[in-house]
PDB file of C-alpha atoms in Angstrom:
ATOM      1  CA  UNK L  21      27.647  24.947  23.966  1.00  0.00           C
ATOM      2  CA  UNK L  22      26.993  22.855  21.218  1.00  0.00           C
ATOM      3  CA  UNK L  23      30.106  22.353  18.354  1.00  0.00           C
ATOM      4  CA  UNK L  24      27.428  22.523  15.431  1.00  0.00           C
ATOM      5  CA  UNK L  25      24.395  25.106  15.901  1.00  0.00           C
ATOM      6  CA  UNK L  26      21.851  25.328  13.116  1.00  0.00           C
ATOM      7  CA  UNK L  27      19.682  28.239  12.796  1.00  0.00           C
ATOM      8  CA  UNK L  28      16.428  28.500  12.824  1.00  0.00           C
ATOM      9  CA  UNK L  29      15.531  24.978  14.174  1.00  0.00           C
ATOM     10  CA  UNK L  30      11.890  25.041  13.017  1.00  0.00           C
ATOM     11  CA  UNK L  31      10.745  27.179   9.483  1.00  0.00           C
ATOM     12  CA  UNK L  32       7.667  27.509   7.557  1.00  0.00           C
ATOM     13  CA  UNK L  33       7.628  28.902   4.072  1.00  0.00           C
ATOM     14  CA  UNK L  34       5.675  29.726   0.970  1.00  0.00           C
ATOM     15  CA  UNK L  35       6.187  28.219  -2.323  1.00  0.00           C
ATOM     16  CA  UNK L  36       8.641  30.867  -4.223  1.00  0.00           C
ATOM     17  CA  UNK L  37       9.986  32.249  -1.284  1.00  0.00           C
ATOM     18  CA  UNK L  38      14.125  32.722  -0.794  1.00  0.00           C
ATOM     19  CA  UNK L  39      15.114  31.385   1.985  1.00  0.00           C
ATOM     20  CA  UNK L  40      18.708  30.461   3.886  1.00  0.00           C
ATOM     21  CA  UNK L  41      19.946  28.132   6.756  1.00  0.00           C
ATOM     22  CA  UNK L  42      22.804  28.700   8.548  1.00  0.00           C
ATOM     23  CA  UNK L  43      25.492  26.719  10.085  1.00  0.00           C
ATOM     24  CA  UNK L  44      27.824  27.401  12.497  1.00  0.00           C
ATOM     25  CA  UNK L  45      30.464  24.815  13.874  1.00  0.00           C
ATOM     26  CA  UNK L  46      33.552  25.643  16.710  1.00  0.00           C
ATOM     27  CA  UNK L  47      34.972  22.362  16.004  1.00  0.00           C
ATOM     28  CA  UNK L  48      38.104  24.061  13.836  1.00  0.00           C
ATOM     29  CA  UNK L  49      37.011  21.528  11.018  1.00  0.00           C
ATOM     30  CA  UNK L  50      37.596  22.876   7.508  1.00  0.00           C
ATOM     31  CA  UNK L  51      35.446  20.538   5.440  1.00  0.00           C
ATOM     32  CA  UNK L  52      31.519  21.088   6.153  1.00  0.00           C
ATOM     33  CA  UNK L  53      28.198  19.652   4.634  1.00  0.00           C
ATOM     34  CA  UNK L  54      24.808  20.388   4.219  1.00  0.00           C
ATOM     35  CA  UNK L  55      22.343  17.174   3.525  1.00  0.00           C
ATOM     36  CA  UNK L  56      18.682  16.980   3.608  1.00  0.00           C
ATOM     37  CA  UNK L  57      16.526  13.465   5.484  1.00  0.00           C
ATOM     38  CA  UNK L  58      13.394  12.361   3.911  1.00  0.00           C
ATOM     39  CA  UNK L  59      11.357   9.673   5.114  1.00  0.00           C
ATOM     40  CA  UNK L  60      12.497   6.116   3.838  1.00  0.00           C
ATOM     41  CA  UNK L  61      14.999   7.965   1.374  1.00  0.00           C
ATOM     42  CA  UNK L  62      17.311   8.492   4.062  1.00  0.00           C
ATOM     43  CA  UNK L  63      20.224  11.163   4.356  1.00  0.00           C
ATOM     44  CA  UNK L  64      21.611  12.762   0.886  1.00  0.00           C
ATOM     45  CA  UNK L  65      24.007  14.709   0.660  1.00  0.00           C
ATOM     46  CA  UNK L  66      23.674  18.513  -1.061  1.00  0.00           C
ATOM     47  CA  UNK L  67      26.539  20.201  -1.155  1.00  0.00           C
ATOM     48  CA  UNK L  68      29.778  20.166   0.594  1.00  0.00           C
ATOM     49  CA  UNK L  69      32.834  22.374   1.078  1.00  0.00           C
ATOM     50  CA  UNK L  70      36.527  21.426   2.111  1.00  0.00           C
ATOM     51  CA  UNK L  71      37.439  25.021   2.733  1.00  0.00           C
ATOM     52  CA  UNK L  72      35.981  28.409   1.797  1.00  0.00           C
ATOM     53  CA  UNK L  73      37.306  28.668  -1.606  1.00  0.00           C
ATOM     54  CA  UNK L  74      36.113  25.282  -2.436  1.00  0.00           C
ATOM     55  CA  UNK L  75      32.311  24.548  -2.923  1.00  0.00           C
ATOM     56  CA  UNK L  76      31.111  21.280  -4.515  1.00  0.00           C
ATOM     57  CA  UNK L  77      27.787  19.662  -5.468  1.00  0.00           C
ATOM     58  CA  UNK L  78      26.129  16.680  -3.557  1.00  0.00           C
ATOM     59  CA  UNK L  79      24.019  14.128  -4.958  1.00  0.00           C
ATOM     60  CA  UNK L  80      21.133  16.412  -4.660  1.00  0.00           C
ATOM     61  CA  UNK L  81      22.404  20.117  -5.870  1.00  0.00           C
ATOM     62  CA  UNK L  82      19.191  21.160  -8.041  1.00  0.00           C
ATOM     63  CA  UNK L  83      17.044  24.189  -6.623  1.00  0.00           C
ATOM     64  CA  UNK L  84      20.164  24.685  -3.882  1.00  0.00           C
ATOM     65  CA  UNK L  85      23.058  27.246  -3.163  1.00  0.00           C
ATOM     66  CA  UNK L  86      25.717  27.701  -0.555  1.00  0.00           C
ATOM     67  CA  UNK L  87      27.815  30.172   0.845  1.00  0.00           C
ATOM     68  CA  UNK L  88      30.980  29.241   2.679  1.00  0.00           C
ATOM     69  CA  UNK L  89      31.553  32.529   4.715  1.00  0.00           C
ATOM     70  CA  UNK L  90      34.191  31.638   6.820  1.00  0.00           C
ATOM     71  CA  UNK L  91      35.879  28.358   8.175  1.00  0.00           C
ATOM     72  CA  UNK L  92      33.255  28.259  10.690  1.00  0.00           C
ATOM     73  CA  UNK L  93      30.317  29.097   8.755  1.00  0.00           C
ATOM     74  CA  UNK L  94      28.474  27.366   6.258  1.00  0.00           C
ATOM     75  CA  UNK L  95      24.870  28.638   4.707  1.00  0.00           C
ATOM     76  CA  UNK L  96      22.345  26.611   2.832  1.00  0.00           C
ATOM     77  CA  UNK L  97      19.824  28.906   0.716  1.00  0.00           C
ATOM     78  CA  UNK L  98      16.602  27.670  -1.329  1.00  0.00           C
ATOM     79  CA  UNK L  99      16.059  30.191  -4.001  1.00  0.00           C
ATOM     80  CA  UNK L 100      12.293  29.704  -4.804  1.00  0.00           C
ATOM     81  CA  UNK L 101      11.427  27.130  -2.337  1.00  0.00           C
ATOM     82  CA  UNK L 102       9.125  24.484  -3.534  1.00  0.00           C
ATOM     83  CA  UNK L 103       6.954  21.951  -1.437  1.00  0.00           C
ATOM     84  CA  UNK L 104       9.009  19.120  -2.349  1.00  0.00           C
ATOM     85  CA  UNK L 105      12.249  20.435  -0.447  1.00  0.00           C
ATOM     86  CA  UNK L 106      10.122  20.261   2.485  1.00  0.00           C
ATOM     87  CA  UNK L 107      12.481  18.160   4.678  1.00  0.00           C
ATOM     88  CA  UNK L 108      14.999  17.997   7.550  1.00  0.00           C
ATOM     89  CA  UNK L 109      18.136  19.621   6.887  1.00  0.00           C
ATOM     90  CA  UNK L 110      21.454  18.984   8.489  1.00  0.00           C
ATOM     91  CA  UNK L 111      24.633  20.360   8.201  1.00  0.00           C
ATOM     92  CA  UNK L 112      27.650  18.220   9.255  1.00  0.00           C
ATOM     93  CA  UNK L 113      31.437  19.082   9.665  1.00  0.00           C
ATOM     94  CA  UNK L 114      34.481  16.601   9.207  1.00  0.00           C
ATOM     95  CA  UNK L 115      37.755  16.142  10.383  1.00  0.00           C
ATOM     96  CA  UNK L 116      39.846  13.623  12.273  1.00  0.00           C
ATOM     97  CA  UNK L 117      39.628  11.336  15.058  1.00  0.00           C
ATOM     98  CA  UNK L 118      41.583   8.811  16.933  1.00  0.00           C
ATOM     99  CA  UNK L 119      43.518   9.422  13.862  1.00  0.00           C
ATOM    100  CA  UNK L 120      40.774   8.933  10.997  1.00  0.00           C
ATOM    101  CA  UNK L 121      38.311  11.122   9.408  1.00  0.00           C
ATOM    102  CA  UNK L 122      34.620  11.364  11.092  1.00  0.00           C
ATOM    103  CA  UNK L 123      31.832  13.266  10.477  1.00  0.00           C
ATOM    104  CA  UNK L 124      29.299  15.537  13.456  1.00  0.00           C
ATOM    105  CA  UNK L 125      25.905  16.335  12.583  1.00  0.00           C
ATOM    106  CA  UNK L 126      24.208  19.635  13.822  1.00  0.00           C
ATOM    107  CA  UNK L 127      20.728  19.543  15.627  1.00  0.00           C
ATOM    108  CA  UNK L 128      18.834  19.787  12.193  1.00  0.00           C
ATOM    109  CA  UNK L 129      16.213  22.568  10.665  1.00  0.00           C
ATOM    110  CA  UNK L 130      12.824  21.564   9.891  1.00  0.00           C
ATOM    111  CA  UNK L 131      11.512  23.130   7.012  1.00  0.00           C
ATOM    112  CA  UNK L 132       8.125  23.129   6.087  1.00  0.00           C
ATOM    113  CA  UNK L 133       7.325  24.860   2.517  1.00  0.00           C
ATOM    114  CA  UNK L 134       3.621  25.862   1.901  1.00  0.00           C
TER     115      UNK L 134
ATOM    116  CA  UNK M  23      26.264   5.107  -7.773  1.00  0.00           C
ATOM    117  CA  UNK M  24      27.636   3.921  -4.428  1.00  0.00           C
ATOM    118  CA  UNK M  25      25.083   2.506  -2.608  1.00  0.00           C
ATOM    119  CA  UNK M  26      24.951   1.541   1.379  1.00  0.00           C
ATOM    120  CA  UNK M  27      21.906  -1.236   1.774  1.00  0.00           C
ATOM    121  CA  UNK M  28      19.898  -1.786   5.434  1.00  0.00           C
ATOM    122  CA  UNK M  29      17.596  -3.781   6.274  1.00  0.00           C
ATOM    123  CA  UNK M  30      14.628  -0.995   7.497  1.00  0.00           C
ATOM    124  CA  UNK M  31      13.152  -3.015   9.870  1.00  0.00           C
ATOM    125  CA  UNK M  32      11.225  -2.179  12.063  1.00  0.00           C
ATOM    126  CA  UNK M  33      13.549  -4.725  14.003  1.00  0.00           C
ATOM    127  CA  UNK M  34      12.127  -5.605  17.575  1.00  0.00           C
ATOM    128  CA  UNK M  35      13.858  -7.170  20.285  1.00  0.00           C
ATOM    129  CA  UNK M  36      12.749  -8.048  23.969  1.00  0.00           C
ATOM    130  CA  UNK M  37      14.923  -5.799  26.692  1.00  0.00           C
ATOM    131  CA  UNK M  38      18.197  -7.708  27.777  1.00  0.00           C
ATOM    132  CA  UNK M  39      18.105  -9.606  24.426  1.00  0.00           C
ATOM    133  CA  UNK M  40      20.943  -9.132  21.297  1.00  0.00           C
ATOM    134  CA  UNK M  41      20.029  -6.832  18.180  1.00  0.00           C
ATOM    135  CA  UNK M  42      21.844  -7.448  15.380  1.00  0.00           C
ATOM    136  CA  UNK M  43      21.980  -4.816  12.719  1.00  0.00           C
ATOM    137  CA  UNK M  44      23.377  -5.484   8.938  1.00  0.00           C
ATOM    138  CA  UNK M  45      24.780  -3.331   6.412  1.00  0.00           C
ATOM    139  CA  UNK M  46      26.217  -4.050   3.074  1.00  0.00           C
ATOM    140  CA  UNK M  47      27.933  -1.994   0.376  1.00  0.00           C
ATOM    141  CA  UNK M  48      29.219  -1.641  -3.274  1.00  0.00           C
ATOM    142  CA  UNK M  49      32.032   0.753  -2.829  1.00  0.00           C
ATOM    143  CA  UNK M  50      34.661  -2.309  -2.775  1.00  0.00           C
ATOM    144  CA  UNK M  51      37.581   0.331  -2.047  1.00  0.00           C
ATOM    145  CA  UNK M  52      35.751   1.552   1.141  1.00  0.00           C
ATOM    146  CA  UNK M  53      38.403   1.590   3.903  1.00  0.00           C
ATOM    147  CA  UNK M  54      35.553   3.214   6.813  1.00  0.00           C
ATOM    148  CA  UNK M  55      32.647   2.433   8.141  1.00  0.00           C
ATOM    149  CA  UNK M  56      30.531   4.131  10.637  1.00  0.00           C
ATOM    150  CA  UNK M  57      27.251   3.334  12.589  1.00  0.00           C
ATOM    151  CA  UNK M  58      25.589   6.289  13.917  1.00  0.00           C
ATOM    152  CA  UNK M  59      22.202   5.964  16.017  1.00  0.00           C
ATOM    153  CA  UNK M  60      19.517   8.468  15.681  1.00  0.00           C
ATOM    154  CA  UNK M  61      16.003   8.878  17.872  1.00  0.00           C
ATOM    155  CA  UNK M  62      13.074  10.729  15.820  1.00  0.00           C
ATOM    156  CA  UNK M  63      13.660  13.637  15.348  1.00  0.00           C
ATOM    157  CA  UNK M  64      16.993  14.164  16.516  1.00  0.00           C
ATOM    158  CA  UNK M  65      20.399  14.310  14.716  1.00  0.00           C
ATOM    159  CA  UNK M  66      22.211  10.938  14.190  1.00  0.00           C
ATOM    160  CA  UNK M  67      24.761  10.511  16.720  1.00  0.00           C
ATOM    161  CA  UNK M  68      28.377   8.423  15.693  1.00  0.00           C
ATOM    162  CA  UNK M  69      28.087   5.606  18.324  1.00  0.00           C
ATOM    163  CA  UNK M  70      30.858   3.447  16.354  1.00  0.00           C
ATOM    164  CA  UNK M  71      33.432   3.313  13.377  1.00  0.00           C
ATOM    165  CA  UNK M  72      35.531   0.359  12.457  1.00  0.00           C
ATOM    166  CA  UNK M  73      38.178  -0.039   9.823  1.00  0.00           C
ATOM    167  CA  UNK M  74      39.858  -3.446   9.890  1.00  0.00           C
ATOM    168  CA  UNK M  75      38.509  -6.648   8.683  1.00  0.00           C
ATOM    169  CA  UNK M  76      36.878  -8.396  12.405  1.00  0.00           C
ATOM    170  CA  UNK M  77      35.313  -6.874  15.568  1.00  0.00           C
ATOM    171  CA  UNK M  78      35.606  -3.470  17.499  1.00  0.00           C
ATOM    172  CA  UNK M  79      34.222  -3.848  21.073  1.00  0.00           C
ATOM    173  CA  UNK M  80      33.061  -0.565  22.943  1.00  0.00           C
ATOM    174  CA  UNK M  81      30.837  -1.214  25.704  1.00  0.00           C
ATOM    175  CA  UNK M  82      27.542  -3.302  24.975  1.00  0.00           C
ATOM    176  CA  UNK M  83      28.477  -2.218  20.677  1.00  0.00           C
ATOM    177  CA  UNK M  84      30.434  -4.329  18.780  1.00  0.00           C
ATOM    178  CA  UNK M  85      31.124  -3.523  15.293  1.00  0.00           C
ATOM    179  CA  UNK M  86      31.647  -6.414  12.822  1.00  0.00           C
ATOM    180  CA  UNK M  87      33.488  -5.990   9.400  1.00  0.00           C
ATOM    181  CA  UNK M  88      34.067  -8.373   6.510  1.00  0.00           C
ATOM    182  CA  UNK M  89      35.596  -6.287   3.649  1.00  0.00           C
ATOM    183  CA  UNK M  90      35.361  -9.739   1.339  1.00  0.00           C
ATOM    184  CA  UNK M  91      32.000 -10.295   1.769  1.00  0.00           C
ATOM    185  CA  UNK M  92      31.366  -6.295   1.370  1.00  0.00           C
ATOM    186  CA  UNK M  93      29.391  -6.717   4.711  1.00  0.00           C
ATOM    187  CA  UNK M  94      29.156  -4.199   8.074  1.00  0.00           C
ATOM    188  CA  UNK M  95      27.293  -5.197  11.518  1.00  0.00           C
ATOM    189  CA  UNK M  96      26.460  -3.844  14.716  1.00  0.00           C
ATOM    190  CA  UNK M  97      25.655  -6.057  17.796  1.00  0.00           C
ATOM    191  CA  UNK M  98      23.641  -4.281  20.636  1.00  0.00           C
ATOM    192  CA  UNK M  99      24.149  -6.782  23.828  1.00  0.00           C
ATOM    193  CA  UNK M 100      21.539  -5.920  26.824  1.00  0.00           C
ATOM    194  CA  UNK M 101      19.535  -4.180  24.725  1.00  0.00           C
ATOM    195  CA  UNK M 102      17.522  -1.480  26.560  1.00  0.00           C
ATOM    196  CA  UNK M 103      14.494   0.443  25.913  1.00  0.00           C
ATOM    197  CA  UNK M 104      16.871   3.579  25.278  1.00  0.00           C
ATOM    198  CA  UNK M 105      18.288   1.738  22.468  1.00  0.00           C
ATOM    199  CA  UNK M 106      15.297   2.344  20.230  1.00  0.00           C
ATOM    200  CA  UNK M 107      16.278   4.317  17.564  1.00  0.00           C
ATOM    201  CA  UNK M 108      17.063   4.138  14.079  1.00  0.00           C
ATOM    202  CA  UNK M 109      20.774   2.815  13.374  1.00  0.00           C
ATOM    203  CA  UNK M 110      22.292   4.308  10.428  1.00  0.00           C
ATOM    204  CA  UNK M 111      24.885   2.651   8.529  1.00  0.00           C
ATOM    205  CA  UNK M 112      27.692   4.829   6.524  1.00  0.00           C
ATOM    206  CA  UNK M 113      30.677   4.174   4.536  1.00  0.00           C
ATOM    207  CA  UNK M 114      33.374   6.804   3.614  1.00  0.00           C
ATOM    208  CA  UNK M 115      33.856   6.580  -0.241  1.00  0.00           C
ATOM    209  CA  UNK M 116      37.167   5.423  -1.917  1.00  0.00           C
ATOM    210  CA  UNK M 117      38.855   7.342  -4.493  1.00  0.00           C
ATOM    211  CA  UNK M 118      38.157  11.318  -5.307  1.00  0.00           C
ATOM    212  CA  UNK M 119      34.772  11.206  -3.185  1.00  0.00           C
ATOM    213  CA  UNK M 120      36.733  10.280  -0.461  1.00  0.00           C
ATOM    214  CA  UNK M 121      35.736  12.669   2.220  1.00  0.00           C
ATOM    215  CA  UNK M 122      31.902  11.916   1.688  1.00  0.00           C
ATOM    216  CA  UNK M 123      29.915   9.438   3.548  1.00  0.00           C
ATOM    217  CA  UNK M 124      26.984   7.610   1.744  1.00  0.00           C
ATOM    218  CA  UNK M 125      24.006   6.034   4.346  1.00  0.00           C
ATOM    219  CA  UNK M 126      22.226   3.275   4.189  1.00  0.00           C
ATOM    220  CA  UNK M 127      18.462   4.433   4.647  1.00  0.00           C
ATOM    221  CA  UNK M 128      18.830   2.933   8.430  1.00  0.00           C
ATOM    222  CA  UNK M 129      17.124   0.284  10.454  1.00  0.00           C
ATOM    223  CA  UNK M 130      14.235   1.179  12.968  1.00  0.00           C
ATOM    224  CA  UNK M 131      14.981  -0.927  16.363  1.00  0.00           C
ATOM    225  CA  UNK M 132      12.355  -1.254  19.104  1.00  0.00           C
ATOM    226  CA  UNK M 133      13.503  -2.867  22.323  1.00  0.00           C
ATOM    227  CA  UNK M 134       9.979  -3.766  24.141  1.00  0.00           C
ATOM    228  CA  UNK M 135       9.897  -4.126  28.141  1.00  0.00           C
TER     229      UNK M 135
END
C-alpha cells in the first residue's frame, strides 16, 4: 500500500461549490503539506502543519482551509471553489532520512472547477 | 522571497549521452538540496539530496553542489528514454521556514532514441 493516499484522484466542480481533499499518510511523519502544481508556475506550497495543533499558511493560503484530524490525516477544503484553483493538488509529509529531513509526495488530485 | 531558478528546457539529449541539469538559489543559508524527477502527470519522486559542498554519486545521478556560487546540478550518465521527465530542483529553507522546501519550476528532459 501506498505511504501517502489522496482521495479522490480525479474531481470536477462548479464554481461556488465546497469542496475537501483528503490526505492520508502511514509514514508516522508529524509534519504534512498540502501544495497545488500549475503549469510553468511550478509547485507552491498552501498550507502546512507540524502536528495537529499547529496549522500554518503557505505561500498561497487565500480561498483555502485545512483540517489536521489526526497525525495521519491531513484535509485540504476549497470553500467556494473558483475556476482559477483548478489545478493539481498534492499533499506531502516530512520527516527524516539517512539522518536529514525529506519530504514524500502523495499521488496528486486533479481538480477541475467549472 | 526565496526563490529556486531552472532552466525549463525542454532539454533534449540523444540516449546513452550526459544531461546536465542546473539549479540556482537565493536562500544563502540553505544547508539541503533535493532533486526530485517527475513524469506528466505523476507525483515528483526524490531521486537525490545532497548537503555538502562537491558531488554525491548514486548510480548513473550525481548531484553537484557549490554553496559559494549558490549553484545545484544533477548529471544523468547513460541517459535513457525512461529518463524523460521533468527534474525538479528544491532547497530546504534556512532559518524559521526551515522545514519548507521551495522548487524551482523544473526542467523538461527528453532523451530521443
Amino acid at each position: 500500500d501506498a505511504d501517502v493516499t489522496q482521495t479522490p484522484r480525479n474531481r470536477i466542480t462548479k464554481t461556488g461549490k465546497r469542496i475537501m481533499l483528503e490526505c492520508s499518510q502511514t509514514k508516522g511523519h508529524d509534519r504534512m503539506y498540502w501544495y497545488r502544481q500549475d503549469p510553468g508556475l511550478g509547485l507552491r506550497l498552501i498550507y502546512y502543519s507540524f502536528d495537529v495543533k499547529d496549522i500554518n499558511k503557505g505561500e498561497i493560503s487565500d480561498g483555502y482551509s485545512v483540517s489536521r484530524q489526526a497525525q495521519a490525516k491531513f484535509s485540504l477544503s476549497l470553500e467556494s471553489a473558483i475556476p482559477n484553483q483548478t489545478a493539481l493538488y498534492f499533499c506531502a509529509t516530512s520527516g527524516t532520512s539517512g539522518g536529514k529531513e525529506t519530504q514524500y509526495f502523495g499521488p496528486g488530485t486533479r481538480l477541475l472547477v467549472l | 522571497q526565496k526563490e529556486v531558478e531552472q532552466n525549463s528546457g525542454p532539454l533534449s539529449v540523444p540516449e546513452g549521452a550526459i544531461a546536465s541539469l542546473n539549479c540556482t538559489y537565493s536562500d544563502r543559508g540553505s544547508q539541503s538540496f533535493f532533486w526530485y524527477r517527475q513524469y506528466s502527470g505523476k507525483s515528483p519522486e526524490l531521486i537525490m539530496f545532497i548537503y555538502s559542498n562537491g558531488d554525491k554519486e548514486d548510480g548513473r545521478f550525481t548531484a553537484q553542489l557549490n554553496k559559494a556560487s549558490q549553484y545545484v546540478s544533477l548529471l544523468i550518465r547513460d541517459s535513457q528514454p525512461s529518463d524523460s521527465a521533468t527534474y525538479l530542483c528544491a532547497v530546504r529553507n534556512s532559518g524559521a521556514g526551515s522545514y519548507q522546501l521551495t522548487f524551482g519550476k523544473g526542467t523538461k528532459l527528453s532523451v530521443i532514441p
